[in-house]
Short mmCIF file of C-alpha atoms in Angstrom, two decimals:
data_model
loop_
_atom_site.label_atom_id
_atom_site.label_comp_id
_atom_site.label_asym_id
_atom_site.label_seq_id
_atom_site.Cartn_x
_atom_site.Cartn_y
_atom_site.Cartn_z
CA UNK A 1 0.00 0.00 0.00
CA UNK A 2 1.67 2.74 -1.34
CA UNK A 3 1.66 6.17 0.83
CA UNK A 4 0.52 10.12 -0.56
CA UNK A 5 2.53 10.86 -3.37
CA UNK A 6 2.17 14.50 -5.20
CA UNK A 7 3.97 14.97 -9.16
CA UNK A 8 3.69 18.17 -11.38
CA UNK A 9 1.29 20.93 -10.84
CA UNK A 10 -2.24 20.38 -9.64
CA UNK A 11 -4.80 23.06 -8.43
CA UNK A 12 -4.98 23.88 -4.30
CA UNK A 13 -8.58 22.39 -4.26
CA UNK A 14 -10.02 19.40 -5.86
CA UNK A 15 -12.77 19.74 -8.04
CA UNK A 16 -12.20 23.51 -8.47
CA UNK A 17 -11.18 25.53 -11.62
CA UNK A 18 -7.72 25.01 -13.05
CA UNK A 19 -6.74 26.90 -16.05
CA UNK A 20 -4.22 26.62 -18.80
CA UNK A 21 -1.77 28.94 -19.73
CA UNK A 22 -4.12 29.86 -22.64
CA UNK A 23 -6.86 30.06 -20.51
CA UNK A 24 -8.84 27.04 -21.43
CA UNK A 25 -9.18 24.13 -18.35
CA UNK A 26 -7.45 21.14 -17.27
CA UNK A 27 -9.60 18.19 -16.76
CA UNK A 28 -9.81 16.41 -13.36
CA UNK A 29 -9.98 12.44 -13.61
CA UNK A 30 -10.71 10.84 -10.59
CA UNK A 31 -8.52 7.90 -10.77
CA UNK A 32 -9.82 5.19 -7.98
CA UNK A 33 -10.77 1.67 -6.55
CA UNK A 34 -13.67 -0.50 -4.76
CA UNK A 35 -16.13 2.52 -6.78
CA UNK A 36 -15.18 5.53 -4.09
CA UNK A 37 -14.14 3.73 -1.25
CA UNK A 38 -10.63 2.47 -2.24
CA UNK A 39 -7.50 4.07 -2.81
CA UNK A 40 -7.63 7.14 -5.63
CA UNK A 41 -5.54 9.43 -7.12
CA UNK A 42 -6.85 12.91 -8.78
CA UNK A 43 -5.84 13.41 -12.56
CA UNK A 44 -4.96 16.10 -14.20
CA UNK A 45 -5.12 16.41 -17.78
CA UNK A 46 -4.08 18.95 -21.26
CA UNK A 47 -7.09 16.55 -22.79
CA UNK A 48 -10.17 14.82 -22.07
CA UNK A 49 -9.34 11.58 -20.91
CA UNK A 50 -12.24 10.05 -22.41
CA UNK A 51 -11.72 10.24 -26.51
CA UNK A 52 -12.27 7.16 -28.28
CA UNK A 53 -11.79 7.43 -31.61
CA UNK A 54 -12.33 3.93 -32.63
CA UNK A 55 -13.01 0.26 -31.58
CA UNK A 56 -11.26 -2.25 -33.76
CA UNK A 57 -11.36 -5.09 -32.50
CA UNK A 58 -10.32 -8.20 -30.01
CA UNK A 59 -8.77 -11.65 -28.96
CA UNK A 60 -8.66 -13.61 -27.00
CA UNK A 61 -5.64 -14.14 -24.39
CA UNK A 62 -7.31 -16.68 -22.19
CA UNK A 63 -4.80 -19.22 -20.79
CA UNK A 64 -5.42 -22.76 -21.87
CA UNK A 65 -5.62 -25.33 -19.27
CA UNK A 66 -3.72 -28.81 -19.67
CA UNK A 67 -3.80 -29.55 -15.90
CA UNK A 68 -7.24 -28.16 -14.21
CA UNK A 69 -7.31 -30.91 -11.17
CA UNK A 70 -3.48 -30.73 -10.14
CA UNK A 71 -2.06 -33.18 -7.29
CA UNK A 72 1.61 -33.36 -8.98
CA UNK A 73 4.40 -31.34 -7.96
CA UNK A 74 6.47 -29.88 -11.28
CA UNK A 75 9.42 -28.17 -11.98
CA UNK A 76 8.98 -25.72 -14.48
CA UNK A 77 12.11 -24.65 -16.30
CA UNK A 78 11.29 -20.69 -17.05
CA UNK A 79 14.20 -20.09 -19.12
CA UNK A 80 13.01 -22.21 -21.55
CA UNK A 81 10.47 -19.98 -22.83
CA UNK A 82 11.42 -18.65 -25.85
CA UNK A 83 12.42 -14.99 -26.45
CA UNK A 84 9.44 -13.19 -28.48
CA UNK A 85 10.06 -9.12 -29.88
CA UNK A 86 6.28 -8.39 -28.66
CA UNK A 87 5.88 -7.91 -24.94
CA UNK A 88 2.30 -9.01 -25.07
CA UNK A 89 3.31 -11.89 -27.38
CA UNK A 90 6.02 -12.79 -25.09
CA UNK A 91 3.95 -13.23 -22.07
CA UNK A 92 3.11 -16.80 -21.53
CA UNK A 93 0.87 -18.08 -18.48
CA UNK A 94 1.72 -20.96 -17.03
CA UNK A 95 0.04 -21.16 -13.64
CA UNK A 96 -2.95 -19.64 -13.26
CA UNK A 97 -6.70 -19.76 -11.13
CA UNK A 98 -9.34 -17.68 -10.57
CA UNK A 99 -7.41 -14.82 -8.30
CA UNK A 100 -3.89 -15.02 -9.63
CA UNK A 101 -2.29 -15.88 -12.80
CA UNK A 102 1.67 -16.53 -12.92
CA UNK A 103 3.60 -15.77 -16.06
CA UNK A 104 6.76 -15.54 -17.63
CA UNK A 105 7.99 -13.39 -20.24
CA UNK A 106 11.25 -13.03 -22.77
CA UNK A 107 10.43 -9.42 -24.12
CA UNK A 108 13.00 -8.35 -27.01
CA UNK A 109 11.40 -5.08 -27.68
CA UNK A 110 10.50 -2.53 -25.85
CA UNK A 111 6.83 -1.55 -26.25
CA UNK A 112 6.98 1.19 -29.21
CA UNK A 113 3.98 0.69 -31.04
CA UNK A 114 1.17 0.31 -28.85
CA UNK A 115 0.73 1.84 -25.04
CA UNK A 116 -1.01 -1.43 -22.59
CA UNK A 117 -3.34 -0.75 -19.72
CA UNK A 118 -5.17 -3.82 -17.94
CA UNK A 119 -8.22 -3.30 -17.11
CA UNK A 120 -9.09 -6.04 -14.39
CA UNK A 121 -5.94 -7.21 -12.98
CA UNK A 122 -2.99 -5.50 -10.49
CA UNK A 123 0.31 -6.74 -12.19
CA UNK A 124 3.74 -7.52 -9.87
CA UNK A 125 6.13 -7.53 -12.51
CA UNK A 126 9.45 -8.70 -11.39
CA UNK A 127 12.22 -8.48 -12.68
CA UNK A 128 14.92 -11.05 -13.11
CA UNK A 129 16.71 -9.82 -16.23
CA UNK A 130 17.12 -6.53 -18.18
CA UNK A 131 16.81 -3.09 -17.30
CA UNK A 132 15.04 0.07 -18.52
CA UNK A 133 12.04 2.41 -17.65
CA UNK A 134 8.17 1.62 -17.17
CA UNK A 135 6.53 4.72 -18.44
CA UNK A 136 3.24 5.53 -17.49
CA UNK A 137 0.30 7.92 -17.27
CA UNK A 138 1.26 8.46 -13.83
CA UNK A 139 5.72 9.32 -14.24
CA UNK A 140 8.10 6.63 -14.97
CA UNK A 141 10.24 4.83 -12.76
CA UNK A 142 13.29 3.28 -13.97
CA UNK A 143 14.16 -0.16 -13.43
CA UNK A 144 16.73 -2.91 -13.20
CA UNK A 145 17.94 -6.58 -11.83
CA UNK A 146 15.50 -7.54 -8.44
CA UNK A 147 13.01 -4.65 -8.74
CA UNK A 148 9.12 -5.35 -8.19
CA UNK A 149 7.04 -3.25 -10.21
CA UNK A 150 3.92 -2.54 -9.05
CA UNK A 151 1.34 -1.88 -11.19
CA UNK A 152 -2.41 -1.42 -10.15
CA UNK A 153 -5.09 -2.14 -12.20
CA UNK A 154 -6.28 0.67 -14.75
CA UNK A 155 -2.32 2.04 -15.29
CA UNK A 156 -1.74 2.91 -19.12
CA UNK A 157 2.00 1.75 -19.61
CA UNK A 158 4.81 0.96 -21.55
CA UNK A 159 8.19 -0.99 -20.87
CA UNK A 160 11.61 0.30 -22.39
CA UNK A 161 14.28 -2.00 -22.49
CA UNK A 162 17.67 -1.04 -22.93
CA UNK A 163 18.30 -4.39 -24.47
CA UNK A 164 16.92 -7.22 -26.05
CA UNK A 165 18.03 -9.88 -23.25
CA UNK A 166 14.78 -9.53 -20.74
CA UNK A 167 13.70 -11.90 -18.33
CA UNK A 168 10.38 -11.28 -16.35
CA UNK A 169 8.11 -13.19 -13.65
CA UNK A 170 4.78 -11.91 -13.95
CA UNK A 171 1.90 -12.13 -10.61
CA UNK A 172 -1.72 -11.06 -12.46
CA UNK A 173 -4.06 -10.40 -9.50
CA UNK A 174 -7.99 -10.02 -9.91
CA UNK A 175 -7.59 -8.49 -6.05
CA UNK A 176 -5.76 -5.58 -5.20
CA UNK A 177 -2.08 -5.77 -4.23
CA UNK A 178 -0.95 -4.48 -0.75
CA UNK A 179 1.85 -4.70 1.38
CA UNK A 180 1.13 -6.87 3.94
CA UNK A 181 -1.31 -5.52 6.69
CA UNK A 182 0.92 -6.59 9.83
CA UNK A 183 3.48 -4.42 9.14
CA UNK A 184 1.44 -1.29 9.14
CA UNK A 185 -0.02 0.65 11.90
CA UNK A 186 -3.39 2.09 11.88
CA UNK A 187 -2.41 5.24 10.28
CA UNK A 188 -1.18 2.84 7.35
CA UNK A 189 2.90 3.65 8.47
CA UNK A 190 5.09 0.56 8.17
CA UNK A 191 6.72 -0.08 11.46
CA UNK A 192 9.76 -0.30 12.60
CA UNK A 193 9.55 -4.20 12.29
CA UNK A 194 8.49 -4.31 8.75
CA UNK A 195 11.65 -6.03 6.47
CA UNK A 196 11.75 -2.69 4.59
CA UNK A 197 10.03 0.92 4.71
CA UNK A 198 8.65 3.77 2.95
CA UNK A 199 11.75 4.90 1.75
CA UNK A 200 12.52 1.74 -0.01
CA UNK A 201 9.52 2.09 -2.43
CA UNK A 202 10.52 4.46 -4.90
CA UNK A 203 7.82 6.33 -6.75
CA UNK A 204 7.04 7.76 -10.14
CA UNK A 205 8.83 10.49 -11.70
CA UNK A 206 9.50 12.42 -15.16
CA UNK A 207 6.02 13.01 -15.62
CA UNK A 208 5.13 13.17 -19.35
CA UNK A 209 2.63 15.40 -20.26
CA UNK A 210 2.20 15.75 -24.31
CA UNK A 211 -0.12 17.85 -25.50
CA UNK A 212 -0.66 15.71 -28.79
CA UNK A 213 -3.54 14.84 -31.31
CA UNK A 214 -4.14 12.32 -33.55
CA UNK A 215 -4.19 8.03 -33.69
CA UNK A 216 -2.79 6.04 -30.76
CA UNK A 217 -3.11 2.56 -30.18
CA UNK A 218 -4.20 1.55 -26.85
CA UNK A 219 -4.39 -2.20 -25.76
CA UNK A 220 -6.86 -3.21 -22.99
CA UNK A 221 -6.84 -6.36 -21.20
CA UNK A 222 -10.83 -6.78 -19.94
CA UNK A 223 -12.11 -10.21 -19.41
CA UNK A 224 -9.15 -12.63 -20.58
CA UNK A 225 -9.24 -10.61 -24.16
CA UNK A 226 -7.07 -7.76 -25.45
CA UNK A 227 -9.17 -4.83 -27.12
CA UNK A 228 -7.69 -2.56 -29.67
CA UNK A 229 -8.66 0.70 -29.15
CA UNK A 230 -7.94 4.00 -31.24
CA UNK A 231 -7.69 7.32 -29.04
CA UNK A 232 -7.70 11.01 -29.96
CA UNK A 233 -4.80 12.20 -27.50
CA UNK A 234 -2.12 10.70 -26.49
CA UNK A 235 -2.35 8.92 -23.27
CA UNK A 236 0.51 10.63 -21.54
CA UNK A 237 -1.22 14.07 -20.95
CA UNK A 238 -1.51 14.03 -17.19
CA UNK A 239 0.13 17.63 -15.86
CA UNK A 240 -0.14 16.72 -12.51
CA UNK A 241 -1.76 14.67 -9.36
CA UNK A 242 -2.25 13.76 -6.43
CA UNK A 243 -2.94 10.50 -4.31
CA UNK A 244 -2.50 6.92 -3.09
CA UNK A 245 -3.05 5.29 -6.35
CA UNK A 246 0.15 4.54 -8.50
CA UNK A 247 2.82 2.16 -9.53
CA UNK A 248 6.38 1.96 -7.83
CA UNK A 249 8.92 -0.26 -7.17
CA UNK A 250 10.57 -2.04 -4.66
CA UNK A 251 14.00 -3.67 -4.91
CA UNK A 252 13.99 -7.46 -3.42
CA UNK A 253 17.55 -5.94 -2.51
CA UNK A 254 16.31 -4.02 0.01
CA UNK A 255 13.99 -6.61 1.76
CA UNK A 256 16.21 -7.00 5.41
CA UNK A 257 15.82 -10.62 6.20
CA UNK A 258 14.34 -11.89 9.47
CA UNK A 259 16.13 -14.01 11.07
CA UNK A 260 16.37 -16.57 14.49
CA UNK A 261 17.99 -19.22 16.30
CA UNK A 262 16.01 -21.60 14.57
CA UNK A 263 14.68 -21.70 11.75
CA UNK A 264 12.03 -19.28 10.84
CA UNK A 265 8.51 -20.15 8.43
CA UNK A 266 8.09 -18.64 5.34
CA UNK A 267 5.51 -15.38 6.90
CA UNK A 268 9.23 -14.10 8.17
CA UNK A 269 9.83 -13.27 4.12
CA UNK A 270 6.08 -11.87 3.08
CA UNK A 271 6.62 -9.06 0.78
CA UNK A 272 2.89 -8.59 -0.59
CA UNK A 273 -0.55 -9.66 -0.12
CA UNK A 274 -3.94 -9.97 -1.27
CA UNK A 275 -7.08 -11.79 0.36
CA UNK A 276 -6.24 -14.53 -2.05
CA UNK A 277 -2.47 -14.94 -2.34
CA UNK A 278 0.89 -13.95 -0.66
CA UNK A 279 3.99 -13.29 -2.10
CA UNK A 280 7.16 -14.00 -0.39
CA UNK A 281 10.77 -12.92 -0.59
CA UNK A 282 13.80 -15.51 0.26
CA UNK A 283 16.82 -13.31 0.30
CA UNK A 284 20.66 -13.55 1.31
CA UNK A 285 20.80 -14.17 5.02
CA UNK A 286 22.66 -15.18 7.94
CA UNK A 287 21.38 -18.37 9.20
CA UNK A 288 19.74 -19.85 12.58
CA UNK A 289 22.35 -19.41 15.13
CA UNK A 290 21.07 -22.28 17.66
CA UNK A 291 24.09 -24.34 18.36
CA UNK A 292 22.22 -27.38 16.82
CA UNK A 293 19.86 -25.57 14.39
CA UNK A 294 19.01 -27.59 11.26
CA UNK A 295 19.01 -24.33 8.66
CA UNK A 296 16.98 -26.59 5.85
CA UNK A 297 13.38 -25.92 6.11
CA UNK A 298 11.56 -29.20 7.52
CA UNK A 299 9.25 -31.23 6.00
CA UNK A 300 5.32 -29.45 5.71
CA UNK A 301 2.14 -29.65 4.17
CA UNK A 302 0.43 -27.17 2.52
CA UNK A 303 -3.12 -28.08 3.84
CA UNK A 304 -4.57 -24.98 2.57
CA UNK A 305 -2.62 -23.46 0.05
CA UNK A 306 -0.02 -24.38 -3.32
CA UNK A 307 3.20 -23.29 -3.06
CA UNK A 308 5.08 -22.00 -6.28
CA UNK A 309 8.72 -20.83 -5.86
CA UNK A 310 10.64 -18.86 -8.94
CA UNK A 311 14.13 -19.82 -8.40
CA UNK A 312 16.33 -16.26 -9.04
CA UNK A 313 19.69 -16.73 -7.96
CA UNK A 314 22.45 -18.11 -5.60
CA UNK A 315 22.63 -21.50 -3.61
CA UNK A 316 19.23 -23.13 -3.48
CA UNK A 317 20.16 -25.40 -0.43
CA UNK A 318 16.40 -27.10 -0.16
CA UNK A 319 16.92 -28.56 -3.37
CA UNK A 320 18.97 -30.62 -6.07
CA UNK A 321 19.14 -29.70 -10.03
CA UNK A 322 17.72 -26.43 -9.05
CA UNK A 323 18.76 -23.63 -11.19
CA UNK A 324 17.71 -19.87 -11.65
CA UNK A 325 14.64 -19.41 -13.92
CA UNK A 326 13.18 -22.80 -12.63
CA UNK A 327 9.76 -22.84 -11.11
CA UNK A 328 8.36 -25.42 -8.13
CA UNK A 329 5.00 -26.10 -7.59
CA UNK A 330 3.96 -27.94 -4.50
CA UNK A 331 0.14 -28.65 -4.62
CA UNK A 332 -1.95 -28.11 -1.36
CA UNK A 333 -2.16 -31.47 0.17
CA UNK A 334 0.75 -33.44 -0.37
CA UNK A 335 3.78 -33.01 2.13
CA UNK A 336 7.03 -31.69 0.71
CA UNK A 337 10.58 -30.44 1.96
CA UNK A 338 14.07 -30.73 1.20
CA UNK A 339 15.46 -32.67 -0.85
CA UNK A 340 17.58 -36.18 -0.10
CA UNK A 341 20.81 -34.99 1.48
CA UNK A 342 19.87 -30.97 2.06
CA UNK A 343 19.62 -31.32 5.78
CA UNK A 344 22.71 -33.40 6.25
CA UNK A 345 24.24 -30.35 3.93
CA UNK A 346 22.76 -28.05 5.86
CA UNK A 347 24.06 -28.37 9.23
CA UNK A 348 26.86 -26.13 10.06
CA UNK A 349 26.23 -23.57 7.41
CA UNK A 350 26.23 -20.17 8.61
CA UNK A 351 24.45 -18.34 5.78
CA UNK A 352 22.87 -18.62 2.55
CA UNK A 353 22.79 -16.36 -1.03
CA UNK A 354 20.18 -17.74 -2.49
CA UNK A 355 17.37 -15.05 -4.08
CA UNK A 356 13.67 -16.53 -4.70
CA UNK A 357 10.42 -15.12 -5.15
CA UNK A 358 7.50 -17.57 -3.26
CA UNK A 359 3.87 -17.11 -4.32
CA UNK A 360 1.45 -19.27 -2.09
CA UNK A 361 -2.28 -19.28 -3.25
CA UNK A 362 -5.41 -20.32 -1.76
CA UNK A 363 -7.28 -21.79 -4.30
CA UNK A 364 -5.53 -24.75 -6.20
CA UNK A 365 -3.68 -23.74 -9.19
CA UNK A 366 -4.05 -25.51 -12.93
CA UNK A 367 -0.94 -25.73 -15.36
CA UNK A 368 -1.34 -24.32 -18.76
CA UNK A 369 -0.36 -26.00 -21.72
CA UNK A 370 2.42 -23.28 -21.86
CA UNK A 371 3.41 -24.65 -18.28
CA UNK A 372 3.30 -28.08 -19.83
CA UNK A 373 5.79 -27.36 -22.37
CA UNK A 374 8.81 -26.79 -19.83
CA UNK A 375 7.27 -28.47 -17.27
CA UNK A 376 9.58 -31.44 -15.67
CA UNK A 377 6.98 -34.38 -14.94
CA UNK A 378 9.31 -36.44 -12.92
CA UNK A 379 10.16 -33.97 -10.23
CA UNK A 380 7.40 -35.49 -7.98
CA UNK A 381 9.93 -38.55 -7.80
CA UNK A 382 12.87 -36.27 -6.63
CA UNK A 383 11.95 -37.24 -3.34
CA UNK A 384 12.38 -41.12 -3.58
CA UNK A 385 16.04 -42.51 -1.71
CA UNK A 386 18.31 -44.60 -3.83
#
């Protein structure tokens, strides 16, 4: 939950007169959530935001299921999703229910020709490799190696890459995206046990404001399909505004592990939440200092909830044949836990580098056919002693 941010000029009142240099008004969009009740920001823009010029068309980008009733773990190997120039092309779900979809994406292109807003879903975009700026209707924010971009429903954005070698883990949420509740007081401040603060979220700057005319392509995700739709003005108009509502970033650099004598569940590294999904951060740490503290994690269950992990970077000491870009799913249900010879490993270790970004869901998750397609359907076995 991001806190009040203010960019460019806006009037001293809402809802009052502001004028133009030549005299004409700016026009105040009330940009909010959960109808007036949710976080908002107010608009400002050289335009009215509301000038369709034309409607040509859609299709369909619902994922297609090859897994819908899943008790098998998998091992998804993400890097083996090929590289596509599009960034919508390249975006290929291969987890997905009806809260959150998980997707990874090989962008070669920055997005040039088009600008992208969707419509129903809050998008985590992180960020294993590449670098660039997301621009949006709201200031840009540049971005690199371990940054979370958050990016609430209703944004109009694009991505600039500064090259073509782009690696991205995508969370789609149908709820809205907040940090997570216990590490905020009343007033909404983070406190002082929180793994990271206010001042780690960075914000959006360079506002663009262009005061243009004319055709531009805007693609809207509503309702699994992708709309193509022609405005008047250009999207980036907005002069100035005010609010709660906006996309920033948050390095998974600056999340300050928790640590303990023993070892600690995965809550210790929650990053985000919704009412239908957490995501986690595992992060370089010291660990468990207990003179005879087992630093694997034991074995659990998942009663409630599947349990993906995106592999980033460093030693992955739970597991064997592990490497970065692969995915784990661990269905709700059936027990799982290190790997045959990780605790024995384990013991005596004082720290760990390993990076990884944990989604846990509450609803049971169904592999796509694009999951399918790097998906390693002996992993379940990895268990098994020789």
């Amino acid at each position: 939950m991001p806190f009040y941010h203010k960019l460019g000029k806006i009037p001293h009142k809402r809802h009052t007169v502001f004028k133009k240099p030549d005299g004409g008004l700016y026009h105040e969009q009330l940009f909010g959530t959960i109808g007036f009740d949710g976080m908002s920001s107010n608009l400002y823009h050289i335009h009215r935001p509301t000038q369709v010029k034309e409607i040509k068309g859609s299709y369909d980008v619902s994922p297609k299921i090859a897994v819908e009733n899943n008790l098998h773990s998998y091992r998804l190997k993400g890097f083996q999703v090929v590289p596509a120039p599009d960034y919508l092309e390249s975006r290929k779900t291969v987890l997905t229910n009806a809260d959150v979809s998980i997707i990874l994406a090989a962008p070669q292109q920055s997005t040039n020709d088009y600008f992208y807003k969707n419509s129903d879903e809050d998008e985590l975009i992180f960020v294993h490799k590449g670098s660039g700026k997301l621009r949006t209707h709201l200031g840009n924010i540049d971005f690199k190696y371990g940054d979370y971009l958050l990016i609430p429903r209703g944004v109009i954005y694009k991505l600039d890459f500064d090259d073509e070698d782009n690696r991205l883990f995508i969370v789609e949420s149908t709820r809205p995206i907040y940090t997570p509740k216990r590490y905020r007081n009343h007033f909404g401040q983070l406190l002082e046990h929180s793994p990271f603060c206010e001042r780690d979220l960075r914000q959006p700057h360079e506002l663009e404001s262009n005061d243009e005319k004319g055709e531009f392509l805007m693609k809207v995700k509503k309702q699994n399909k992708i709309f193509d739709m022609v405005y008047a003005t250009h999207p980036f108009d907005v002069v100035g505004y005010d609010g709660y509502n906006y996309p920033y970033a948050f390095s998974i650099h600056d999340f300050e592990p928790i640590t303990g004598r023993i070892h600690q569940p995965p809550p210790v590294h929650q990053t985000f939440e919704t009412d239908a999904f957490v995501v986690c951060s595992f992060c370089p740490r010291l660990y468990d200092y207990h003179p005879e503290s087992i630093p694997a994690p034991y074995n659990h269950s998942n009663i409630d909830s599947d349990e993906v992990l995106y592999y980033v970077d460093g030693d992955f000491m739970s597991r064997n044949d592990i490497e970065a870009g692969h995915i784990s799913l661990h269905p709700a249900g059936i027990p799982h836990g290190p790997h045959p010879g990780a605790v024995e490993r384990s013991i005596g270790q004082t720290k760990t580098e390993e990076l990884a970004v944990m989604v846990d869901t509450f609803k049971p998750l169904q592999v796509t056919e694009d999951g399918m397609k790097i998906a390693d359907d002996s992993y379940y076995k990895s268990w098994l002693e020789e």
